[in-house]
Amino acid sequence: MAQMYDRVALIGLGLIASSMFWAIKRAGLAGEVTGYARSAATRQTARDIGLCDRICDTAIQAVEGADLVVLCVPVGVMGAVAEEIAGALKPGATVTDVGSVKRDVIEQVAPHLPGDVHFIPGHPLAGTEHSGPTSGFAELFDNRWCLLVPVEGADRGAVAQLRAFWEGLGSNVEEMDPDHHDLVLAVTSHAPHLIAYTMVGVADDLRRVTDSEVIKYSAAGFRDFTRIAASDPTMWRDVFLTNKEATLEILGRFTEELFALQRAIRTGDGDHLHAYFTRTRAIRRGIIEAGQDTDAPDFGRGKRKP
Amino acid sequence: MAQMYDRVALIGLGLIASSMFWAIKRAGLAGEVTGYARSAATRQTARDIGLCDRICDTAIQAVEGADLVVLCVPVGVMGAVAEEIAGALKPGATVTDVGSVKRDVIEQVAPHLPGDVHFIPGHPLAGTEHSGPTSGFAELFDNRWCLLVPVEGADRGAVAQLRAFWEGLGSNVEEMDPDHHDLVLAVTSHAPHLIAYTMVGVADDLRRVTDSEVIKYSAAGFRDFTRIAASDPTMWRDVFLTNKEATLEILGRFTEELFALQRAIRTGDGDHLHAYFTRTRAIRRGIIEAGQDTDAPDFGRGKRKP
């Protein structure tokens, strides 16, 4: 793969940024990759494991001269970081992000950026329940979607270059409108995460069943929920606070539907339950056929760092 | 492993029974294994793939002379099957089952069985979203729990023999009271399944997000839900109808907790959300430490049929 940017700056060094670094190196997509994290301990860890070609002690140093700046911080602090680096951005540079919410990030970041910088928000649909600079691996984005959400009037050349960069990281790329993005993600990711968090919390609260029993006899359903509910608390707090409307809308629909199923259980309406469960089974088949998951042992989560 | 029963009869030939057969053969736990399924097509498939040493055309033929009879049918028909086979059971035989609910199964089955038969209900905590006679594999029970729920006054020798049999299949075995079993499973399995079914149904219903988008951009959270929601509809209908009280209790707690988190999102209470998500993350760590899941690529679902 050809080099796409002379210098890439990764701001925030968690799972996504560290995976991006290893994937950039795998494909030779950048001349130099600089990195910055707010915490001195994270910067030290990054230096220790060879994460980034150069770790900087300030965000400003990291973005100086960069052709591509990737904001990999929690959604709640995107605006503050943009404000901090705005004055140091190279004219003609592209700024992107990897946040799970797009409308709010655009409103936070866009006002701070100079007019000679291309702002092209993005969202790679990839992750694990692990976080931090040591959790990354080069294969994270392979065959996963990356959604680009260019603001109106975005430079098409810059968008095409960023698309090629994400394809070089292994992703399939599509463009989407920010509000539609936020609704789709509320359905496929944000609401399911909140629901999983809730169920795991309920299990922990129940007096008559001990935690150790819950843990010991954790059958398939609950085990998957705990995996989801182990995701980074700060990231997810920010997702819910910044994609409030769409998440609450989906949760409202969810509650309505759950009440209907509860009523079917209470009244013994087996036909209703059976028909519902048959329909959901078909949806799963669609997902496997669409290639977003596999029938194989790792359930499509892909390779992980050894 | 030594032979434990001269003849084992498997009634119902789905995922659990077919896995039991392959695991029995792997360890040499029985002299002969007979099998019966209500559907002629299932019996033919079983014969075609060599499932069971002998497939019988009636449940009565299958249990004749059997030292261990395992009811592997949906929970809703356990009583009818017990009634059908009761007269053909060998004196001194052990009858067990693999149903996900125990109080209701005991009430359905026990009244039909003759006094000279040992009834020892059981529940292997193992499964995949696949069902039917071709879905089984010998490793399904390896290092998974099997809960035995002996009724009062059960013969301790017969219980010990059944325990050794399940250990031979690869399981860890514990005994539990039926009502406590039903509550623990409501928390760890039944309520999570209903919740996953609900969320997948909501996604399918939403007009502004197409099914193909949901499928295409199915991120980790939703993908796990669809796997759970692909489980056998008949089995799960029966689980909810027969473990009604405990399931409704847990769902009530769940809804209460979900409303509190929704309120935190609506009011922007980030501290509440962050604290909640931090607590659930710790529970996940407990599960990994308890060995019921792993950090490895297959997420502890174990080996599957090639």
Coordinates of C-alpha atoms in Angstrom, one line a residue, chain B residues 118-285:
Chain B
H118 CA -35.3 -42.7 40.1
F119 CA -36.2 -39.3 38.9
I120 CA -33.3 -36.9 39.0
P121 CA -33.9 -33.7 37.1
G122 CA -30.9 -32.0 35.5
H123 CA -29.8 -28.9 33.5
P124 CA -26.6 -28.7 31.6
L125 CA -25.6 -25.0 31.3
A126 CA -24.4 -25.3 27.7
G127 CA -25.7 -24.4 24.3
T128 CA -25.3 -22.5 21.1
E129 CA -27.8 -20.7 19.0
H130 CA -28.0 -23.7 16.7
S131 CA -30.5 -26.5 17.1
G132 CA -31.5 -29.8 15.6
P133 CA -29.8 -33.3 15.3
T134 CA -26.9 -32.0 13.2
S135 CA -25.9 -29.2 15.6
G136 CA -24.3 -31.4 18.3
F137 CA -20.6 -31.8 19.1
A138 CA -18.8 -33.8 21.7
E139 CA -17.1 -30.8 23.4
L140 CA -20.3 -28.9 24.2
F141 CA -20.3 -29.8 27.9
D142 CA -16.6 -29.5 28.5
N143 CA -15.9 -27.4 31.6
R144 CA -19.5 -26.2 31.7
W145 CA -21.7 -26.6 34.7
C146 CA -24.5 -29.2 34.9
L147 CA -26.9 -28.6 37.7
L148 CA -28.7 -31.7 39.2
V149 CA -31.9 -31.0 41.1
P150 CA -32.8 -34.2 42.9
V151 CA -36.3 -34.4 44.4
E152 CA -36.6 -35.0 48.1
G153 CA -35.7 -38.5 49.1
A154 CA -33.8 -39.2 45.9
D155 CA -31.6 -42.3 46.0
R156 CA -28.1 -41.1 46.7
G157 CA -26.5 -43.9 44.8
A158 CA -28.5 -43.1 41.7
V159 CA -27.6 -39.4 42.1
A160 CA -23.9 -40.2 42.4
Q161 CA -24.0 -42.3 39.3
L162 CA -25.7 -39.6 37.3
R163 CA -23.2 -37.1 38.6
A164 CA -20.3 -39.3 37.4
F165 CA -22.0 -39.7 34.0
W166 CA -22.2 -35.9 33.6
E167 CA -18.6 -35.5 34.7
G168 CA -17.7 -38.1 32.1
L169 CA -19.4 -35.9 29.5
G170 CA -17.0 -33.1 30.5
S171 CA -19.2 -31.1 32.9
N172 CA -18.7 -29.8 36.4
V173 CA -21.7 -30.9 38.5
E174 CA -23.5 -29.2 41.4
E175 CA -26.8 -29.9 43.1
M176 CA -29.4 -27.1 43.6
D177 CA -32.9 -26.7 44.9
P178 CA -35.4 -26.3 42.1
D179 CA -36.8 -22.9 43.0
H180 CA -33.4 -21.4 43.5
H181 CA -32.3 -22.9 40.2
D182 CA -35.2 -21.2 38.4
L183 CA -34.3 -17.9 40.0
V184 CA -30.6 -18.1 39.2
L185 CA -31.4 -19.0 35.6
A186 CA -34.0 -16.3 35.3
V187 CA -31.2 -13.8 36.0
T188 CA -28.3 -15.4 34.1
S189 CA -30.2 -16.7 31.1
H190 CA -34.0 -16.3 30.8
A191 CA -34.3 -12.5 31.2
P192 CA -31.2 -11.8 29.1
H193 CA -32.7 -13.9 26.3
L194 CA -36.0 -12.0 26.4
I195 CA -34.2 -8.7 26.4
A196 CA -32.1 -9.7 23.4
Y197 CA -35.2 -10.9 21.5
T198 CA -36.9 -7.6 22.3
M199 CA -34.0 -5.4 21.1
V200 CA -33.6 -7.3 17.9
G201 CA -37.4 -7.0 17.3
V202 CA -37.2 -3.2 17.9
A203 CA -34.4 -2.8 15.3
D204 CA -36.5 -4.7 12.8
D205 CA -39.5 -2.5 13.4
L206 CA -37.9 0.9 13.0
R207 CA -39.1 2.6 9.8
R208 CA -36.3 5.1 9.5
V209 CA -33.5 2.6 9.7
T210 CA -33.7 -0.1 7.1
D211 CA -33.1 -3.8 7.9
S212 CA -30.2 -3.8 5.6
E213 CA -28.6 -0.9 7.5
V214 CA -29.1 -2.6 10.8
I215 CA -27.6 -5.7 9.4
K216 CA -24.7 -4.0 7.6
Y217 CA -23.7 -1.7 10.5
S218 CA -24.4 -4.2 13.2
A219 CA -21.8 -3.3 15.7
A220 CA -20.6 -5.5 18.6
G221 CA -23.5 -4.9 20.9
F222 CA -26.3 -5.7 18.5
R223 CA -24.4 -8.6 16.9
D224 CA -24.2 -10.4 20.3
F225 CA -27.9 -9.8 20.8
T226 CA -28.8 -11.3 17.5
R227 CA -26.8 -14.4 18.3
I228 CA -28.8 -14.9 21.5
A229 CA -32.0 -14.0 19.7
A230 CA -31.4 -16.7 17.1
S231 CA -32.0 -19.5 19.7
D232 CA -34.7 -22.1 19.2
P233 CA -38.2 -20.4 19.4
T234 CA -40.1 -23.4 20.8
M235 CA -37.6 -24.1 23.5
W236 CA -37.6 -20.4 24.6
R237 CA -41.4 -20.0 24.4
D238 CA -41.6 -22.9 26.8
V239 CA -39.0 -21.6 29.1
F240 CA -40.8 -18.3 29.6
L241 CA -44.2 -19.9 30.0
T242 CA -42.9 -22.4 32.6
N243 CA -40.6 -20.0 34.5
K244 CA -43.1 -17.2 34.5
E245 CA -42.8 -15.9 38.0
A246 CA -39.0 -15.6 38.3
T247 CA -38.7 -14.2 34.8
L248 CA -41.3 -11.5 35.4
E249 CA -39.7 -10.6 38.7
I250 CA -36.3 -10.1 37.1
L251 CA -37.8 -8.2 34.2
G252 CA -39.6 -5.9 36.7
R253 CA -36.3 -5.1 38.4
F254 CA -34.6 -4.6 35.0
T255 CA -37.3 -2.1 33.9
E256 CA -36.9 -0.2 37.1
E257 CA -33.2 0.0 36.7
L258 CA -33.4 0.9 33.0
F259 CA -35.7 3.8 33.8
A260 CA -33.2 5.1 36.3
L261 CA -30.5 5.1 33.7
Q262 CA -32.8 6.7 31.1
R263 CA -33.5 9.4 33.6
A264 CA -29.7 9.9 34.1
I265 CA -29.3 10.3 30.4
R266 CA -32.2 12.7 30.1
T267 CA -31.0 14.9 33.0
G268 CA -27.3 14.6 31.9
D269 CA -26.2 12.9 35.1
G270 CA -22.8 11.7 33.9
D271 CA -21.6 10.7 37.3
H272 CA -24.4 8.2 37.8
L273 CA -23.7 6.7 34.4
H274 CA -20.0 6.5 34.9
A275 CA -20.3 4.9 38.4
Y276 CA -22.8 2.3 37.1
F277 CA -20.7 1.4 34.1
T278 CA -17.6 1.1 36.3
R279 CA -19.4 -1.4 38.5
T280 CA -20.6 -3.6 35.7
R281 CA -17.1 -3.7 34.3
A282 CA -15.9 -5.3 37.6
I283 CA -18.5 -8.0 37.3
R284 CA -17.1 -9.0 33.9
R285 CA -13.7 -9.4 35.4

